[in-house]
Coordinates of C-alpha atoms in Angstrom, one line a residue:
M224 CA 81.9 92.2 82.2
N225 CA 81.2 90.3 78.8
A226 CA 79.9 87.1 78.7
G227 CA 83.1 85.3 77.9
T228 CA 85.1 86.7 80.8
D229 CA 82.5 86.5 83.6
A230 CA 82.5 82.8 82.4
M231 CA 86.3 82.5 83.1
M232 CA 85.3 84.7 86.9
K233 CA 82.3 81.9 87.4
I234 CA 80.3 85.5 88.4
S235 CA 78.2 83.7 91.4
P236 CA 74.6 84.2 91.2
L237 CA 75.0 87.0 94.8
A238 CA 77.3 88.9 93.6
G239 CA 76.3 92.3 93.7
L240 CA 73.2 91.4 96.1
P241 CA 73.0 91.4 99.9
P242 CA 74.7 88.8 101.2
P243 CA 73.3 85.7 102.8
P244 CA 73.0 84.6 106.4
D245 CA 75.3 81.5 106.1
A246 CA 77.5 84.5 104.2
L247 CA 77.9 86.1 107.4
I248 CA 80.7 85.2 109.4
D249 CA 80.5 84.0 113.3
V250 CA 82.4 86.7 115.3
D251 CA 82.7 84.9 118.3
K252 CA 84.6 82.0 116.8
L253 CA 86.5 84.2 114.6
I254 CA 88.0 85.8 117.8
S255 CA 88.5 82.2 119.5
A256 CA 90.2 80.8 116.6
Y257 CA 92.8 83.6 117.2
Y258 CA 94.1 82.0 119.8
D259 CA 94.8 78.9 118.1
V260 CA 98.1 77.5 117.7
P261 CA 99.3 77.1 114.0
D262 CA 101.7 73.6 113.1
I263 CA 104.5 76.1 112.4
A264 CA 106.3 72.9 110.5
D265 CA 103.6 73.6 107.8
P266 CA 104.8 76.0 105.9
L267 CA 101.3 77.8 104.5
Q268 CA 100.6 78.3 108.0
R269 CA 104.0 80.2 108.9
I270 CA 104.4 83.9 108.4
S271 CA 104.7 85.4 104.9
F272 CA 105.1 88.9 103.6
G273 CA 102.6 89.7 100.5
T274 CA 102.9 93.3 98.8
S275 CA 101.7 95.0 101.8
G276 CA 102.8 93.0 104.7
H277 CA 101.2 89.4 106.2
R278 CA 97.6 88.5 105.7
G279 CA 95.5 85.0 106.2
S280 CA 92.6 84.5 108.6
A281 CA 92.7 82.8 111.9
F282 CA 89.9 80.2 110.7
N283 CA 93.3 78.7 108.9
L284 CA 95.6 79.3 110.9
T285 CA 97.7 81.7 108.9
F286 CA 96.8 84.8 111.5
N287 CA 96.4 83.8 114.7
E288 CA 98.0 85.0 118.3
L289 CA 101.6 83.2 117.9
H290 CA 102.1 84.7 113.9
V291 CA 101.4 89.0 115.8
L292 CA 103.4 88.0 118.9
A293 CA 106.4 87.0 116.8
I294 CA 106.2 89.1 114.0
T295 CA 106.2 92.5 116.3
Q296 CA 108.8 91.0 118.3
A297 CA 110.8 91.3 115.2
I298 CA 110.0 94.4 114.1
C299 CA 111.1 95.2 117.8
H300 CA 114.8 94.0 117.0
Y301 CA 114.2 95.3 113.4
R302 CA 114.4 98.8 114.8
R303 CA 117.2 98.3 117.3
H304 CA 119.1 96.7 114.4
Q305 CA 118.3 99.8 112.4
G306 CA 118.7 102.5 115.0
I307 CA 115.3 103.5 114.8
D308 CA 114.3 104.5 118.5
G309 CA 111.5 107.0 117.7
P310 CA 107.4 106.0 118.4
L311 CA 105.7 104.0 116.6
F312 CA 102.5 105.4 115.5
M313 CA 100.2 102.5 115.1
G314 CA 96.3 101.7 113.5
I315 CA 93.9 99.6 113.1
D316 CA 90.8 99.2 110.6
T317 CA 87.5 97.6 111.9
H318 CA 88.0 94.0 111.0
A319 CA 87.3 91.8 113.2
L320 CA 91.1 90.4 114.1
S321 CA 92.4 93.7 114.0
V322 CA 91.4 94.7 118.0
P323 CA 92.8 91.7 119.4
A324 CA 96.0 91.7 116.6
F325 CA 96.6 95.3 118.2
R326 CA 96.2 93.8 122.1
S327 CA 98.6 91.4 121.2
A328 CA 101.1 93.8 119.8
L329 CA 100.7 96.5 122.6
E330 CA 101.6 93.6 124.7
V331 CA 104.9 93.0 123.0
L332 CA 105.5 96.7 122.0
A333 CA 105.1 97.7 125.3
G334 CA 107.2 94.8 126.8
N335 CA 109.7 95.9 124.0
G336 CA 110.1 99.4 125.6
V337 CA 108.9 101.2 122.5
H338 CA 106.8 103.9 122.8
V339 CA 103.4 103.6 121.0
M340 CA 101.3 105.9 119.5
A341 CA 97.9 105.2 119.2
A342 CA 94.5 106.2 118.8
L343 CA 92.2 108.3 120.7
D344 CA 89.4 106.4 122.7
G345 CA 90.2 103.3 120.5
E346 CA 89.4 105.0 117.8
Y347 CA 90.0 103.6 113.5
T348 CA 92.7 104.5 111.8
P349 CA 92.8 104.7 108.5
T350 CA 96.5 104.0 106.4
P351 CA 97.2 107.3 105.2
A352 CA 96.7 108.8 108.5
V353 CA 99.6 106.6 110.1
S354 CA 101.4 107.3 107.0
L355 CA 101.2 111.4 107.6
A356 CA 101.9 110.6 111.2
I357 CA 105.4 109.5 110.3
L358 CA 106.3 112.0 108.0
T359 CA 105.1 114.2 109.6
Y360 CA 107.3 113.6 113.6
N361 CA 110.6 112.8 110.9
D362 CA 110.1 116.1 109.1
K363 CA 113.8 117.9 109.7
R364 CA 114.8 115.3 111.9
S365 CA 117.8 113.2 111.7
S366 CA 117.7 110.8 114.9
G367 CA 114.8 109.2 116.8
L368 CA 112.7 108.8 113.8
A369 CA 109.4 107.1 113.9
D370 CA 107.7 104.1 112.0
G371 CA 104.4 102.7 112.2
I372 CA 101.9 99.2 112.2
V373 CA 98.6 99.0 110.0
I374 CA 96.5 96.3 111.5
T375 CA 94.4 96.1 108.5
P376 CA 94.2 92.9 105.9
S377 CA 92.5 96.1 103.5
H378 CA 89.6 94.7 101.6
N379 CA 89.9 91.4 102.0
P380 CA 87.1 89.4 103.4
P381 CA 86.2 89.8 106.7
E382 CA 87.4 86.6 108.7
D383 CA 90.9 88.2 107.4
G384 CA 93.8 90.0 109.6
G385 CA 96.5 91.5 108.6
F386 CA 99.6 93.4 110.1
K387 CA 102.0 95.8 108.2
Y388 CA 105.1 97.6 108.9
N389 CA 105.8 101.5 107.5
P390 CA 109.4 102.5 107.8
P391 CA 110.3 105.7 108.9
N392 CA 109.8 107.0 105.3
G393 CA 106.4 106.4 105.8
G394 CA 105.5 103.8 103.5
P395 CA 105.0 100.1 103.0
A396 CA 107.9 98.9 103.7
D397 CA 110.4 97.9 101.2
T398 CA 111.6 93.9 100.3
D399 CA 114.3 94.0 101.5
V400 CA 112.8 94.9 105.0
T401 CA 109.7 92.5 104.9
T402 CA 112.2 89.8 104.1
W403 CA 114.5 90.4 107.3
I404 CA 111.1 90.2 109.6
E405 CA 109.5 87.7 108.4
H406 CA 112.9 85.0 108.1
K407 CA 113.1 86.6 112.2
A408 CA 109.4 86.1 113.1
N409 CA 109.4 82.7 111.4
E410 CA 112.7 82.0 113.1
I411 CA 110.8 83.0 116.6
L412 CA 108.0 80.8 115.9
L413 CA 110.8 77.8 115.5
N414 CA 112.7 78.3 118.5
G415 CA 109.6 78.8 120.4
S416 CA 107.9 82.0 120.6
A417 CA 107.5 81.8 124.7
N418 CA 111.2 82.5 125.5
D419 CA 112.0 84.8 122.7
V420 CA 108.4 87.0 122.5
K421 CA 108.7 89.9 125.2
R422 CA 105.4 91.0 125.8
I423 CA 103.2 92.0 129.2
P424 CA 100.1 91.8 130.3
F425 CA 97.4 94.2 128.0
E426 CA 96.3 96.3 130.7
R427 CA 99.7 96.9 132.6
A428 CA 100.5 97.3 128.3
L429 CA 97.7 99.9 127.6
H430 CA 98.9 102.0 130.6
A431 CA 102.4 102.1 130.0
Q432 CA 104.1 104.9 129.9
T433 CA 105.4 104.2 126.8
T434 CA 101.9 104.3 125.8
H435 CA 100.8 107.2 124.4
A436 CA 97.2 108.8 122.8
Y437 CA 97.6 110.5 119.7
D438 CA 94.7 112.3 117.6
F439 CA 95.1 110.7 114.4
M440 CA 91.9 112.1 112.9
A441 CA 92.5 115.9 113.7
A442 CA 96.2 115.7 112.4
Y443 CA 95.0 114.3 109.0
V444 CA 92.2 116.5 108.8
L445 CA 93.2 119.7 109.5
E446 CA 96.0 119.0 106.3
L447 CA 93.6 117.9 103.5
E448 CA 92.9 121.7 102.1
S449 CA 97.4 120.9 102.1
V450 CA 96.4 118.2 99.0
I451 CA 92.8 119.5 98.1
D452 CA 91.3 122.5 97.0
M453 CA 88.5 122.6 99.6
Q454 CA 87.9 126.3 99.1
A455 CA 87.2 125.0 95.4
I456 CA 85.0 122.6 96.6
R457 CA 82.7 124.5 98.6
A458 CA 81.7 127.4 96.2
S459 CA 80.9 125.0 93.6
G460 CA 78.6 123.4 95.7
I461 CA 78.9 120.2 94.7
R462 CA 76.7 117.4 96.3
M463 CA 78.6 114.3 97.1
G464 CA 78.1 111.2 99.5
V465 CA 81.0 109.2 100.7
D466 CA 80.3 105.0 101.5
P467 CA 82.9 104.7 103.8
M468 CA 82.5 100.6 103.7
G469 CA 82.1 100.4 107.7
G470 CA 86.1 101.2 107.3
A471 CA 88.3 102.7 109.3
G472 CA 87.4 106.3 107.9
V473 CA 83.9 106.1 109.2
H474 CA 84.7 109.2 111.9
Y475 CA 86.7 111.2 109.5
W476 CA 84.1 111.6 107.1
P477 CA 81.5 113.6 109.4
M478 CA 84.5 115.4 110.6
I479 CA 85.8 116.6 106.7
A480 CA 82.0 117.6 106.1
G481 CA 81.9 119.8 109.1
H482 CA 85.5 121.3 109.3
Y483 CA 85.1 121.9 105.1
Q484 CA 81.9 122.9 104.9
L485 CA 81.5 120.9 102.1
D486 CA 77.7 119.5 101.4
L487 CA 79.2 115.6 102.0
S488 CA 76.6 113.1 103.3
V489 CA 78.0 109.9 105.2
L490 CA 75.4 107.5 103.8
N491 CA 76.4 104.5 105.8
S492 CA 78.1 104.9 109.3
K493 CA 78.0 101.2 110.7
I494 CA 80.7 99.4 112.3
D495 CA 79.9 95.9 112.0
A496 CA 82.3 92.8 111.5
T497 CA 80.5 90.9 109.5
F498 CA 80.4 93.8 106.8
S499 CA 76.4 92.4 106.6
F500 CA 75.5 95.6 104.4
M501 CA 78.1 95.0 102.1
P502 CA 76.9 93.8 98.8
V503 CA 78.7 90.0 97.8
D504 CA 81.5 90.0 95.6
W505 CA 82.0 88.5 92.3
D506 CA 82.7 85.1 93.7
G507 CA 80.0 85.4 95.9
R508 CA 82.2 86.3 98.7
I509 CA 82.0 89.5 101.4
R510 CA 85.0 91.9 100.4
M511 CA 85.0 95.7 101.0
D512 CA 86.6 96.7 97.5
P513 CA 85.9 100.2 95.9
S514 CA 87.0 98.7 92.5
S515 CA 84.6 96.1 92.1
V516 CA 81.4 96.7 90.4
Y517 CA 79.5 94.6 92.6
A518 CA 80.7 95.4 96.2
M519 CA 79.6 99.1 95.1
Q520 CA 76.1 98.5 94.5
S521 CA 74.3 99.9 97.3
L522 CA 76.5 103.0 96.3
I523 CA 75.6 102.7 92.3
A524 CA 72.0 102.1 93.0
K525 CA 72.2 106.0 94.6
K526 CA 74.6 108.0 91.7
D527 CA 71.7 109.6 90.5
D528 CA 71.5 111.5 94.0
Y529 CA 74.6 112.9 94.1
T530 CA 76.8 114.8 92.3
L531 CA 79.6 112.6 93.0
A532 CA 79.4 109.6 95.2
F533 CA 82.9 107.4 96.1
A534 CA 83.4 105.2 98.4
C535 CA 86.5 103.6 100.5
D536 CA 88.1 100.7 101.5
T537 CA 88.2 98.7 105.3
D538 CA 91.6 101.3 105.6
H539 CA 90.9 103.4 103.7
D540 CA 93.8 103.6 101.0
R541 CA 91.3 102.1 98.2
Y542 CA 88.6 104.8 96.1
G543 CA 86.0 104.1 94.5
I544 CA 84.3 106.8 92.1
V545 CA 80.4 107.0 91.1
T546 CA 79.3 109.6 88.6
P547 CA 75.4 109.5 87.3
G548 CA 76.2 109.6 83.7
S549 CA 79.3 106.4 84.5
A550 CA 78.4 104.6 87.4
L551 CA 81.1 103.1 89.1
I552 CA 84.7 104.6 87.4
P553 CA 87.1 102.2 86.1
A554 CA 90.0 103.0 88.1
N555 CA 92.4 102.7 85.5
H556 CA 89.7 105.6 83.8
Y557 CA 90.0 107.4 87.2
F558 CA 93.3 107.3 87.4
S559 CA 94.6 108.2 84.1
A560 CA 91.9 111.5 84.3
A561 CA 93.3 112.3 87.4
V562 CA 97.1 111.7 86.3
D563 CA 96.3 114.9 83.3
Y564 CA 94.5 117.2 85.8
L565 CA 97.0 117.4 88.8
L566 CA 100.1 118.1 85.8
R567 CA 97.8 120.7 84.8
F568 CA 97.0 122.4 88.1
R569 CA 99.9 122.0 90.4
P570 CA 101.9 124.9 89.0
D571 CA 104.5 124.7 92.4
W572 CA 104.8 121.2 91.4
N573 CA 108.3 120.6 90.6
Q574 CA 108.1 120.4 86.7
G575 CA 110.6 117.6 85.6
A576 CA 108.3 115.3 88.1
A577 CA 107.2 111.8 86.9
I578 CA 104.5 110.1 87.4
G579 CA 104.1 106.7 89.0
R580 CA 102.3 103.4 87.7
T581 CA 102.4 100.0 88.4
I582 CA 102.9 97.3 85.6
A583 CA 99.5 96.2 85.3
S584 CA 97.9 99.6 85.0
T585 CA 96.7 100.8 82.0
Q586 CA 99.4 102.3 79.2
M587 CA 96.7 105.3 79.1
I588 CA 98.6 106.9 81.4
D589 CA 102.3 107.2 79.2
R590 CA 99.8 109.0 76.6
V591 CA 98.8 111.2 78.9
A592 CA 102.8 111.2 79.9
G593 CA 103.5 111.7 76.5
D594 CA 101.3 114.2 75.7
L595 CA 102.5 116.5 79.2
K596 CA 105.7 115.3 77.6
R597 CA 106.6 114.0 81.8
N598 CA 108.5 110.2 81.9
V599 CA 106.3 106.9 83.3
Y600 CA 108.4 105.2 86.1
E601 CA 106.8 101.5 86.0
V602 CA 107.6 99.3 88.9
P603 CA 105.6 95.7 89.9
V604 CA 102.6 95.9 92.3
G605 CA 103.0 96.9 95.7
F606 CA 103.3 100.9 96.8
K607 CA 106.1 100.3 97.9
W608 CA 108.1 101.0 95.4
F609 CA 107.1 104.5 95.3
A610 CA 107.6 105.6 98.7
A611 CA 111.2 107.0 98.1
G612 CA 110.2 108.6 95.1
L613 CA 106.7 110.5 97.1
R614 CA 109.1 111.6 100.1
D615 CA 111.4 113.3 97.8
A616 CA 109.3 114.7 95.1
T617 CA 110.8 113.4 92.3
L618 CA 107.5 111.2 91.9
G619 CA 104.4 113.4 91.7
V620 CA 101.7 111.1 91.5
C621 CA 101.3 107.3 91.6
G622 CA 99.0 104.5 91.4
E623 CA 98.0 101.3 91.5
E624 CA 95.5 99.7 89.0
S625 CA 93.7 98.5 92.5
A626 CA 92.6 101.5 93.0
G627 CA 95.1 103.0 94.7
A628 CA 97.2 105.9 94.4
S629 CA 98.9 109.2 96.4
F630 CA 100.5 112.4 95.4
L631 CA 102.1 115.4 96.4
R632 CA 100.7 118.8 98.4
R633 CA 99.7 121.6 96.4
N634 CA 102.9 122.7 97.0
G635 CA 104.7 120.2 95.6
K636 CA 106.2 118.7 99.3
V637 CA 105.3 115.2 100.1
W638 CA 101.7 114.4 101.5
T639 CA 101.6 110.6 102.1
T640 CA 103.8 108.2 100.9
D641 CA 101.6 104.8 100.9
K642 CA 98.1 104.7 99.3
D643 CA 95.4 107.7 100.3
G644 CA 92.1 106.8 99.4
I645 CA 90.1 109.6 101.1
A646 CA 92.3 112.2 99.2
A647 CA 91.5 110.4 95.6
A648 CA 88.1 110.4 96.3
L649 CA 88.1 114.1 97.4
L650 CA 90.3 115.2 94.2
S651 CA 86.7 113.7 92.1
A652 CA 85.3 116.7 93.4
E653 CA 88.0 119.0 93.1
M654 CA 88.5 118.3 89.5
T655 CA 84.7 118.5 88.9
A656 CA 84.8 122.1 90.8
R657 CA 87.2 123.5 88.7
T658 CA 87.0 122.0 85.4
G659 CA 83.0 121.7 85.3
R660 CA 83.4 118.2 84.0
D661 CA 83.5 115.0 86.5
P662 CA 86.2 112.6 86.3
A663 CA 84.2 110.3 83.9
Q664 CA 84.2 113.8 81.3
A665 CA 87.4 114.1 81.9
Y666 CA 88.5 110.6 80.9
D667 CA 86.0 110.6 77.9
A668 CA 87.8 113.7 76.8
L669 CA 91.2 112.0 76.8
S670 CA 90.0 108.9 74.4
E671 CA 89.2 111.2 72.3
R672 CA 92.4 112.7 72.0
L673 CA 94.8 109.9 72.7
G674 CA 92.4 107.1 72.1
T675 CA 89.8 104.2 73.4
S676 CA 91.2 101.6 76.0
F677 CA 89.4 98.5 76.5
A678 CA 90.9 97.2 80.0
K679 CA 89.6 94.3 82.1
R680 CA 90.8 92.2 84.8
I681 CA 89.5 88.2 85.7
Q682 CA 90.7 86.3 88.1
A683 CA 90.9 82.3 88.4
P684 CA 91.3 79.8 90.7
A685 CA 95.1 78.7 92.0
T686 CA 96.2 77.1 95.0
A687 CA 99.5 78.3 97.2
Q688 CA 101.4 76.1 94.8
K689 CA 100.6 77.4 91.9
R690 CA 100.5 80.4 92.7
K691 CA 103.7 80.2 94.2
K692 CA 104.8 78.8 90.4
L693 CA 103.6 81.5 89.1
A694 CA 105.5 83.9 91.0
S695 CA 108.1 82.2 88.8
L696 CA 107.3 81.7 85.8
S697 CA 109.8 82.7 83.2
A698 CA 110.0 84.6 79.8
R699 CA 111.0 81.0 77.9
Q700 CA 107.9 79.3 79.1
M701 CA 106.0 82.0 77.2
T702 CA 106.1 79.6 73.4
A703 CA 103.3 81.7 71.7
S704 CA 104.2 83.9 69.1
T705 CA 100.8 85.9 68.9
L706 CA 98.5 87.4 71.4
A707 CA 94.9 88.2 70.0
G708 CA 96.2 87.9 66.5
D709 CA 99.7 90.4 67.2
P710 CA 102.7 89.3 67.0
I711 CA 104.3 89.6 70.7
L712 CA 106.3 92.4 71.5
A713 CA 107.8 91.6 74.7
V714 CA 107.2 88.9 77.3
L715 CA 108.2 90.5 80.8
T716 CA 109.1 88.9 84.1
R717 CA 111.2 92.5 85.7
A718 CA 109.8 95.7 85.5
P719 CA 111.0 98.6 82.9
G720 CA 111.1 101.2 86.1
N721 CA 113.5 99.9 88.4
N722 CA 114.5 96.8 86.8
E723 CA 112.5 94.0 90.3
P724 CA 110.7 91.1 89.7
I725 CA 106.6 91.6 88.7
G726 CA 106.2 88.6 90.3
G727 CA 104.2 86.9 87.4
L728 CA 104.9 88.5 84.0
K729 CA 103.5 91.0 81.0
T730 CA 103.0 89.7 77.7
I731 CA 103.2 93.0 75.0
T732 CA 101.9 93.2 71.8
A733 CA 101.5 97.0 69.7
Q734 CA 97.6 96.7 70.9
G735 CA 97.8 95.5 73.9
W736 CA 98.7 93.4 77.0
F737 CA 97.7 91.3 79.4
A738 CA 99.7 90.6 82.5
A739 CA 99.7 87.8 84.9
R740 CA 100.3 87.4 89.0
P741 CA 99.2 85.3 91.9
S742 CA 97.2 86.6 95.1
G743 CA 99.2 87.0 97.2
T744 CA 96.4 86.0 100.6
E745 CA 93.9 84.1 98.4
D746 CA 93.9 81.0 96.2
I747 CA 93.5 83.1 93.3
Y748 CA 95.3 84.5 90.7
K749 CA 94.3 88.0 88.6
I750 CA 94.7 88.5 85.2
Y751 CA 95.1 92.4 83.6
A752 CA 94.3 92.9 80.1
E753 CA 93.6 96.0 78.1
S754 CA 93.2 97.0 74.0
F755 CA 93.3 99.9 72.7
R756 CA 91.5 98.1 69.9
D757 CA 88.1 97.5 71.0
E758 CA 85.8 95.0 73.4
Q759 CA 86.0 91.5 70.8
H760 CA 89.8 92.2 70.7
L761 CA 90.0 93.0 74.8
S762 CA 88.2 89.3 75.4
S763 CA 90.2 87.0 72.9
I764 CA 93.9 88.5 74.7
L765 CA 91.8 87.8 78.0
I766 CA 90.3 84.1 76.4
Q767 CA 94.0 83.2 74.8
A768 CA 95.8 84.9 78.1
Q769 CA 94.3 82.5 80.6
A770 CA 95.4 79.5 78.3
M771 CA 98.4 80.4 77.8
V772 CA 98.6 81.0 82.2
D773 CA 96.9 77.7 82.8
A774 CA 99.3 75.7 80.5
A775 CA 102.5 77.1 82.1
L776 CA 101.1 76.2 85.5
E777 CA 100.0 72.5 84.2
E778 CA 103.6 71.6 83.2

């Protein structure tokens, strides 16, 4: 990052360093706080589904037992309302609040007679493994369909908890579904959940006839070769290292390495709810974010020891790729190179399958698509917008700016409809094995052919009120006629692909663009920007973008 954008983001002097003791959570206090009662009269302490479920922290009364009980009961109501009566696949990540939330959820699901498929021996379960399980069960079924719950706040700090629902299409729930569940759950809270929630004690729920053990890990690992050319990776002898970041896939990687006989070393197998092994992120907080150069410092330090190294976040739906020559590859660079590779090396895919990308991802993808004569489906932030297209294979590969992606099996059939960091990471090895170039080198070749992109994401503080205001800004509030010296061609508040609200805005010129949107879970907003000119032009876009947004929020 250059000095200008570093100043805007107020980079902590601790960024990239081991966390000091006072940065670590007290796990016992956090779990005790989980059972505290939120003030339902305060709207900030009610249930709110963002782009991927409800997230919050027990410390600020936004992720507590009452929230989980109400959401789970609302999901039970939704299942009955929709006639969903198959099993529910439930997985958890390694955040401290995930285990107590699992206990609460299981009590309600068992109390409502829902058949629950949970991991063997309490094993942690990555998001893509839950998505795959749902799709596998529902394949060729038209009734008795399965759905799922993943208890995770993704890469969020250790004190956070998260709870998301995946309907029978296997992907994140669409807005109409989450709105229904959110409203019903808050109705339960406001009416007094003790009378509305059906639950039984945990030990009874655990041993109920409706609670079943499911081997998510074997089901996922044994199917991986249908989406990744494992034989090519094995034959190449590529030396790989992986950092699971203490996440849900920590035991999946050894099984992958052993089953497919790969030269793959697991560099960190620790599970520690304080995540004390994580270098702190840009603002001095701990995040398990594989797209952050600060959080990835431990792996970057080992870049010369491996042909490729990669990491996944806590629920393993995001990736980070490290190479000796380029260190951490920006997520947009990797996804662009992966799109180009997949569309050239998957001959069994539907040749009309489009590329899915979010509003804040690089326009290099559009250039790749034009080069290969493919269509681009541009949507708001949120992987839910891709689920239907991945399921029916009208979308071949889909990705977000925040290092989340999924793509079809090698035969052109659906793999997962939620993000899959494991497959995305292993794809980097397949690309290297089959082309002789690592993904960073592949992206450099794209740049030589299609133009050089300069892109960056910054974050700035924003209260809950300002985040809400940003989500509802109109194009009329952006009064500037130029951006970094270029005429503004368009200000978008809806995505071109599906005409859905962006939840922020995007401003476009002939040489660059920026998009601004609030975080759904933290008191920050994010600005994504890209220039096809140079770094100075990019810096000018970012500086003006933050000034424009801040001015609009102060009105």
